[in-house]
PDB file of C-alpha atoms and ligand atoms in Angstrom:
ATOM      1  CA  UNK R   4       1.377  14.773 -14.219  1.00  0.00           C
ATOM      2  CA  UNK R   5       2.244  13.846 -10.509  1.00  0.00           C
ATOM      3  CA  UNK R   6       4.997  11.569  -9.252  1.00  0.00           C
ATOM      4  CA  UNK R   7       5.610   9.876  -5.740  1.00  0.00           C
ATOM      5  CA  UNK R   8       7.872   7.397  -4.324  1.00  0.00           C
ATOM      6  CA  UNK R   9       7.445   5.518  -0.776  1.00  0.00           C
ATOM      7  CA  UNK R  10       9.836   3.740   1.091  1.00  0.00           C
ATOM      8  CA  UNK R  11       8.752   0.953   4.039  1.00  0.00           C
ATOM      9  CA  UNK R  12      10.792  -1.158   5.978  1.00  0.00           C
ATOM     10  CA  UNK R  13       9.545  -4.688   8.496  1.00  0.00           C
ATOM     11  CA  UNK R  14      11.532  -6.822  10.404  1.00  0.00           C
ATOM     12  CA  UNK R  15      10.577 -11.021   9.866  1.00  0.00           C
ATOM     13  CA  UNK R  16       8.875 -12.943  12.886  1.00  0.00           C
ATOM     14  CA  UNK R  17       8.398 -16.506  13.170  1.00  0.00           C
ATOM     15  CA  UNK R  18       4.856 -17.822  12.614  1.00  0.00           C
ATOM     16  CA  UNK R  19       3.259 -15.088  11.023  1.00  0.00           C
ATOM     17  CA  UNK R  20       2.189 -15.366   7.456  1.00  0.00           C
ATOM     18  CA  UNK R  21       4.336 -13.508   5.209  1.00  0.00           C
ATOM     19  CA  UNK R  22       2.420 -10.967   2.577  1.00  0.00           C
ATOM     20  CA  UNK R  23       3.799  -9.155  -0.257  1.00  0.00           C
ATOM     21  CA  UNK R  24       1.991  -7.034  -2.516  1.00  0.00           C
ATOM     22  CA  UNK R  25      -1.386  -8.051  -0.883  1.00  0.00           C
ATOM     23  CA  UNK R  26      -0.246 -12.010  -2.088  1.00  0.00           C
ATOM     24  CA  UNK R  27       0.479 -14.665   0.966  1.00  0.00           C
ATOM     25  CA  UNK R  28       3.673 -16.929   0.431  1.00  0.00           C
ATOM     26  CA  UNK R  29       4.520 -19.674   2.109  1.00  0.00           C
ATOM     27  CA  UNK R  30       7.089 -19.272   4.317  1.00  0.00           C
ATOM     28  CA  UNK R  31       8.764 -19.971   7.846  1.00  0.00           C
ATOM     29  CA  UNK R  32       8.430 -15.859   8.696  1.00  0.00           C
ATOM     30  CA  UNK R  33       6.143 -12.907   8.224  1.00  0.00           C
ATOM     31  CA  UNK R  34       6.582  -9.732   8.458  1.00  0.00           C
ATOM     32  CA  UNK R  35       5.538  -8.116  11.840  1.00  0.00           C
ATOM     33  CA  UNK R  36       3.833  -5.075  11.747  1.00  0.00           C
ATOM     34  CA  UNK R  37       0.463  -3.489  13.498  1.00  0.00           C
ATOM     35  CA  UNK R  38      -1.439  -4.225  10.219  1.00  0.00           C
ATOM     36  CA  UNK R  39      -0.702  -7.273   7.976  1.00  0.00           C
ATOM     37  CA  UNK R  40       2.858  -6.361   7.300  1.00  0.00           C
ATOM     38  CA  UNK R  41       2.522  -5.759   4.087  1.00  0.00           C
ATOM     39  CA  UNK R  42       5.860  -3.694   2.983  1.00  0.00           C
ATOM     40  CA  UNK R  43       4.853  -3.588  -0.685  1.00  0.00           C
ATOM     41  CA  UNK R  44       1.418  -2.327  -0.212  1.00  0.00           C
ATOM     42  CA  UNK R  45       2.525  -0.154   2.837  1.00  0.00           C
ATOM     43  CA  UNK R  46       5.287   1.902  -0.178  1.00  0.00           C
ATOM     44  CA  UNK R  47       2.601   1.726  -2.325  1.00  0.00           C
ATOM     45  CA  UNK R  48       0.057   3.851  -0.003  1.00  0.00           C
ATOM     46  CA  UNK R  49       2.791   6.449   0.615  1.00  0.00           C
ATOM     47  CA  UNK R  50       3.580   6.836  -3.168  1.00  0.00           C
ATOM     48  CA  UNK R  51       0.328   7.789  -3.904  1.00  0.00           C
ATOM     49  CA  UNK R  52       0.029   9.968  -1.108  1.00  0.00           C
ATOM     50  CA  UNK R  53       3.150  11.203  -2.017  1.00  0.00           C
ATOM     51  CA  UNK R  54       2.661  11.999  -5.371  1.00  0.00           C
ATOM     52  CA  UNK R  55      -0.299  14.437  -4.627  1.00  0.00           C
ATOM     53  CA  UNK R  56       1.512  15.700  -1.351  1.00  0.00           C
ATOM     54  CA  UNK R  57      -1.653  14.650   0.762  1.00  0.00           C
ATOM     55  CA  UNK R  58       0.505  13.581   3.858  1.00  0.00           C
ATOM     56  CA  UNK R  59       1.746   9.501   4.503  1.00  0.00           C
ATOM     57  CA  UNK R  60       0.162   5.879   5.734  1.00  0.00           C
ATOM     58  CA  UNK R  61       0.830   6.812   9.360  1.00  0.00           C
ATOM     59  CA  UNK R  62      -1.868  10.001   9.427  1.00  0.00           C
ATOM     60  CA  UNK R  63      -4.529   8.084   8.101  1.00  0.00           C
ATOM     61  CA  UNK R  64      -4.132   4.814   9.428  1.00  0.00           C
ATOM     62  CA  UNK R  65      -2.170   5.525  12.851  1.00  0.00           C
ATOM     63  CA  UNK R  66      -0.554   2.533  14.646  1.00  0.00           C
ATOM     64  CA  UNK R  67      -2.354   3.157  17.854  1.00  0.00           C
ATOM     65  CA  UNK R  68      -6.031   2.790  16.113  1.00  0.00           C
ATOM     66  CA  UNK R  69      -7.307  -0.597  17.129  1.00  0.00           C
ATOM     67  CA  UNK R  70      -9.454  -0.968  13.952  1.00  0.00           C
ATOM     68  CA  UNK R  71      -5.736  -1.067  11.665  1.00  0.00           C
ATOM     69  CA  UNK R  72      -4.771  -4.386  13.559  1.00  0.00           C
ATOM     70  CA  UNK R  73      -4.089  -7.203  11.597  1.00  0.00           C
ATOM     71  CA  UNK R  74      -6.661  -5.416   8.839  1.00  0.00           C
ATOM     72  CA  UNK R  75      -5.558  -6.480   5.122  1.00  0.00           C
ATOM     73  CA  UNK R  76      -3.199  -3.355   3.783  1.00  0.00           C
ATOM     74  CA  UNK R  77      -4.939  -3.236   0.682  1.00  0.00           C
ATOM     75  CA  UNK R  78      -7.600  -1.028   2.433  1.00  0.00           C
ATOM     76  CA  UNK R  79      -5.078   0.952   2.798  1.00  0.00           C
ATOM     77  CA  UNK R  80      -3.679   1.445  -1.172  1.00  0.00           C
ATOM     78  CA  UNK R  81      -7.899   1.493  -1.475  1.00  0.00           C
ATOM     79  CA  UNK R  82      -7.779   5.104   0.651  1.00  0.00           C
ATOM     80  CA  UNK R  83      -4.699   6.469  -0.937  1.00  0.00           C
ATOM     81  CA  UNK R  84      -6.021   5.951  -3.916  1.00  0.00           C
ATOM     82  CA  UNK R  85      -9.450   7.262  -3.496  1.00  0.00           C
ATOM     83  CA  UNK R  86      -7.743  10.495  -2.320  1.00  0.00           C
ATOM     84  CA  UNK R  87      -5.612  10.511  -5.868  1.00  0.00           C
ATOM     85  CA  UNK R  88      -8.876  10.088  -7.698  1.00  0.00           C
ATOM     86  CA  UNK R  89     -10.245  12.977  -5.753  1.00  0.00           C
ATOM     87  CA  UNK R  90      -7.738  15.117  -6.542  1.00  0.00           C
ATOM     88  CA  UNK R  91      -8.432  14.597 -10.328  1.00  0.00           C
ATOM     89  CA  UNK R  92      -5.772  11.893 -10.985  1.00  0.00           C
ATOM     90  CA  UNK R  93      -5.644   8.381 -12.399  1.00  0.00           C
ATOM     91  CA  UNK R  94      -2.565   5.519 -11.786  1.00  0.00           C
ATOM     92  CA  UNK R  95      -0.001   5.525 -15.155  1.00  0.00           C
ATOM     93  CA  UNK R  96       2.152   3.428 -13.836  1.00  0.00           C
ATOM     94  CA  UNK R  97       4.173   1.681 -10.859  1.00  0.00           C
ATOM     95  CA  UNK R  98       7.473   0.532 -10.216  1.00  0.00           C
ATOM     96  CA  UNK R  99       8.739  -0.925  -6.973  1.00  0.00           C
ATOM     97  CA  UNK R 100      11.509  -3.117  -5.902  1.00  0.00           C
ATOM     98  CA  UNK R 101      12.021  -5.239  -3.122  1.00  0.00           C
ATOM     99  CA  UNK R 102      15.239  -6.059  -1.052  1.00  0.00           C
ATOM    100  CA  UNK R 103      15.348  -8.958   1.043  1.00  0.00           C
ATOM    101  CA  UNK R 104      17.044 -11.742   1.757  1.00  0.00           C
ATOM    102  CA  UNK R 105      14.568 -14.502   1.822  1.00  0.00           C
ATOM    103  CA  UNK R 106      12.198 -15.976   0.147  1.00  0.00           C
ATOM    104  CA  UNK R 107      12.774 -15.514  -3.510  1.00  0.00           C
ATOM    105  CA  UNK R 108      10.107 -13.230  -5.100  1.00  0.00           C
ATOM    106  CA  UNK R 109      10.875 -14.664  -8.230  1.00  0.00           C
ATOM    107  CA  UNK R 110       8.048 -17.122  -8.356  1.00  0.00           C
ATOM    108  CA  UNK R 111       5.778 -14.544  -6.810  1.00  0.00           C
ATOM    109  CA  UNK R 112       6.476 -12.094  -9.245  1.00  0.00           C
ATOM    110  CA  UNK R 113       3.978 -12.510 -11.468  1.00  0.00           C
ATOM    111  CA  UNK R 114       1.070 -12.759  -9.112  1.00  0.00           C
ATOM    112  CA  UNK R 115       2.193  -9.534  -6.893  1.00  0.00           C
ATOM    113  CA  UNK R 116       2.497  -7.846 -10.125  1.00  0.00           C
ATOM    114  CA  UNK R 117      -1.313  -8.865 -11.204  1.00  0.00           C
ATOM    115  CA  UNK R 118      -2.853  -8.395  -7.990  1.00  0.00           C
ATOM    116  CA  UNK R 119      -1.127  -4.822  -7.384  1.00  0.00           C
ATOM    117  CA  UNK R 120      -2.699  -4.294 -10.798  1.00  0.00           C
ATOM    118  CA  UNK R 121      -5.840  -4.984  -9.746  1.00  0.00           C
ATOM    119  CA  UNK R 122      -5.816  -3.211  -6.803  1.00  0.00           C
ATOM    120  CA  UNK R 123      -4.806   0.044  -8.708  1.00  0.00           C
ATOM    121  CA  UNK R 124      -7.671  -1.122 -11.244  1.00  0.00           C
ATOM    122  CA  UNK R 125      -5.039  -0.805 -13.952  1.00  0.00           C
ATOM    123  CA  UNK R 126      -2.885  -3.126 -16.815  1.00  0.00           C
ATOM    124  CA  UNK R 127      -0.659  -5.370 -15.382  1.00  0.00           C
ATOM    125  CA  UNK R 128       1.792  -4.663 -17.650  1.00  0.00           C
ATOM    126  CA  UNK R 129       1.885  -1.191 -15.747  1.00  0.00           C
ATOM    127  CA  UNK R 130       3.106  -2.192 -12.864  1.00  0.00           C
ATOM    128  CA  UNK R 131       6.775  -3.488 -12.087  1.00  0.00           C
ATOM    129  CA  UNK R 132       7.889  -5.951  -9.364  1.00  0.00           C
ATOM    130  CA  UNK R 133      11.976  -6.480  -8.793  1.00  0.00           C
ATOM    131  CA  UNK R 134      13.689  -8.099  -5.772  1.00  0.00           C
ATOM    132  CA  UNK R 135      17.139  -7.779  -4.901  1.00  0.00           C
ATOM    133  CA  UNK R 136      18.562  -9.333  -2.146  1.00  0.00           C
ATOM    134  CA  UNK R 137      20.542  -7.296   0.942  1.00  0.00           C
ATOM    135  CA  UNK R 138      23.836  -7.943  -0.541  1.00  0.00           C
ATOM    136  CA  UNK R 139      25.924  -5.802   2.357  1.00  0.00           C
ATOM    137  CA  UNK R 140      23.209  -4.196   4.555  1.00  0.00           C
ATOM    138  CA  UNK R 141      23.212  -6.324   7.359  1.00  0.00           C
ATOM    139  CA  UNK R 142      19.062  -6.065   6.854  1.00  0.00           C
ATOM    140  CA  UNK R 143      18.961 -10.195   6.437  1.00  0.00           C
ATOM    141  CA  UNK R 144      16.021  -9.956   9.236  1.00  0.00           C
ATOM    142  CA  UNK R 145      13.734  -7.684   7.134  1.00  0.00           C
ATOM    143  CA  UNK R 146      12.040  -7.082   4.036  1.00  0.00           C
ATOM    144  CA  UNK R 147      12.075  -3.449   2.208  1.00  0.00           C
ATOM    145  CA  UNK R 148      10.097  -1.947  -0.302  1.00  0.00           C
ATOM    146  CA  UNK R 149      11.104   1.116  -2.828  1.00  0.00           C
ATOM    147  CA  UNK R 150       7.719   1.958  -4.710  1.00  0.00           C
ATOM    148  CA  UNK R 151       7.448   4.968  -7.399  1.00  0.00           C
ATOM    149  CA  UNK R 152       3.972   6.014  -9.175  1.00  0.00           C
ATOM    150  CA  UNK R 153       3.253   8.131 -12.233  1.00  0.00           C
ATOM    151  CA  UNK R 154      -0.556   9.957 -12.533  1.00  0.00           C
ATOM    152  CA  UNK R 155      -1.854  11.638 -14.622  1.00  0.00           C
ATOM    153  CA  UNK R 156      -4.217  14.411 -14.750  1.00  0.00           C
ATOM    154  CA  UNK R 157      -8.044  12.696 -15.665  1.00  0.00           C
ATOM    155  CA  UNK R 158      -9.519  13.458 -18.668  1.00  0.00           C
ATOM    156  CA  UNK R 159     -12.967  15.408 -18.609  1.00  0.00           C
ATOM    157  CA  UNK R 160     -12.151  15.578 -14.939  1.00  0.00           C
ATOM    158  CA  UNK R 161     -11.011  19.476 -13.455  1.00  0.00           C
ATOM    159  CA  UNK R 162      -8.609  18.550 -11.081  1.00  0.00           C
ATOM    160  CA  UNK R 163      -9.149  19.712  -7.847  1.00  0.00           C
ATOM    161  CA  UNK R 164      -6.846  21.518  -5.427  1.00  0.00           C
ATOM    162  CA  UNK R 165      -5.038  19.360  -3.811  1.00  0.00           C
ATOM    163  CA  UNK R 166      -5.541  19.707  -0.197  1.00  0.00           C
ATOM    164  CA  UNK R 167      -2.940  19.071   2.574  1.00  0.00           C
ATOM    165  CA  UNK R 168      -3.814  16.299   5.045  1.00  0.00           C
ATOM    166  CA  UNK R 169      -4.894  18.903   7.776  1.00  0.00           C
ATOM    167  CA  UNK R 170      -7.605  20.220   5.491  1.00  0.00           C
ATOM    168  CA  UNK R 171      -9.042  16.390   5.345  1.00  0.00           C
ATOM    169  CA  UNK R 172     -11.804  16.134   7.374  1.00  0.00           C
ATOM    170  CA  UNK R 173     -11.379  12.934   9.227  1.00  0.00           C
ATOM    171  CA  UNK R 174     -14.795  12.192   9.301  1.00  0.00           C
ATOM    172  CA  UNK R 175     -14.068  11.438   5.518  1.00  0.00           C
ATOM    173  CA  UNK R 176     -11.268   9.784   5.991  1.00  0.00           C
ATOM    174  CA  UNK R 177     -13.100   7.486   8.418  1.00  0.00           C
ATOM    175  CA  UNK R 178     -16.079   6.960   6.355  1.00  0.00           C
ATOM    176  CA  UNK R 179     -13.804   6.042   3.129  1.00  0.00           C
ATOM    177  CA  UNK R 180     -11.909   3.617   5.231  1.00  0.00           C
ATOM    178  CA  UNK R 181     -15.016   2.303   7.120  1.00  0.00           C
ATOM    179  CA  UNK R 182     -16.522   1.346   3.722  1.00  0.00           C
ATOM    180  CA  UNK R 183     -13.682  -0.108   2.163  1.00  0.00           C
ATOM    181  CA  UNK R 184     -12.861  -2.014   5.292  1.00  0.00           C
ATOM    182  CA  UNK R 185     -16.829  -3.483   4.886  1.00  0.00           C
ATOM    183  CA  UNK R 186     -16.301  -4.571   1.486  1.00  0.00           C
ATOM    184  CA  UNK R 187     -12.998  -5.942   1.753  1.00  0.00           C
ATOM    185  CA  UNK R 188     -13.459  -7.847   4.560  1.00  0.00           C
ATOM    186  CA  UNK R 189     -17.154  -8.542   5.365  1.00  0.00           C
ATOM    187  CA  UNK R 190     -16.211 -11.674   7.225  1.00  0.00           C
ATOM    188  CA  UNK R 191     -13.831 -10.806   9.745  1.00  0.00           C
ATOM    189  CA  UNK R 192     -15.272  -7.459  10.332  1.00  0.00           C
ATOM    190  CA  UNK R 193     -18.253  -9.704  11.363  1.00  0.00           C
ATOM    191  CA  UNK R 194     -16.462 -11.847  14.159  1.00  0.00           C
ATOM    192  CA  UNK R 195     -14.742  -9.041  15.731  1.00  0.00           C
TER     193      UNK R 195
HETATM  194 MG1   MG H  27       4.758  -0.487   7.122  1.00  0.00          MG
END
């Protein structure tokens, strides 16, 4: 049994869309970023890295690698969590919580919740969404994500040593990414 937590932080911009747990709300702001913004997903990536100590969202996916731009973060939770399932490991559950000030996740709730579930490939009822909002921070201008996994060991599976992210070949890393960026988003990959 393996546990990790991630932590992510972006600031709100004007005319951007806003995306939250790989869901788009309408709303004046986004959340500016290299990639989509996407705080929840961004927690998520680094809790599952985290939770089989294979290094963080910024070694895989650096900010200075033109192909991350604007791409939709759930390739990202896609790569973490190919890595967990290498490593012998399967999703228990997820708890997260949000802080911001604006817009209410409330009425989102449900929806993040489902489609975090589905890209984990696991029960929505395993995976909890909260929001709070910034009650003395001074953070009004940004939205933050807390995200904590549980795995668990895969049955008829021998786990594998876990490797640290130097051992990684990147040419596996690339590949894994490459593919999942193909099937994720065959469209815009074919206009750029
Ligand atoms: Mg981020």
């Amino acid at each position: 049994m393996r546990i990790g937590y991630g932590w992510d932080s972006h600031e709100f911009k004007s005319g951007i869309p806003l995306k939250i747990g790989g869901v788009t709300i309408a709303h004046p702001k986004g959340l500016a970023g290299h990639s989509d913004g996407d705080v929840l997903l961004h927690a998520l990536t680094d809790a599952l890295l985290g939770a089989i100590a294979a290094g963080d969202i910024g070694a895989y996916f650096p900010p200075s690698d033109a192909r991350w731009k604007g791409v939709d973060s759930a390739v990202f939770v896609q790569t973490a969590l190919e890595q967990v399932r290498r490593a012998g490991y399967a999703v228990a559950n997820v708890d997260s919580t949000l802080i911001l000030q604006e817009p209410r996740i409330g009425p989102h709730a449900a929806l993040i919740q489902r489609r975090v579930a589905e890209l984990l490939n696991i029960d929505a009822s395993a995976v909890g969404v909260k929001a709070k909002t910034p009650e003395g921070m001074g953070t009004d201008n940004a939205a933050i994500a807390h995200v904590i996994v549980l795995l668990t060991k895969q049955a008829g599976k021998p786990r594998r040593r876990t490797r640290v992210l130097e051992e990684v070949p990147q040419p596996v890393v690339d590949a894994v990414a490459e593919s999942l960026l193909e099937s994720l988003e065959p469209q815009k990959r074919g206009k750029e």
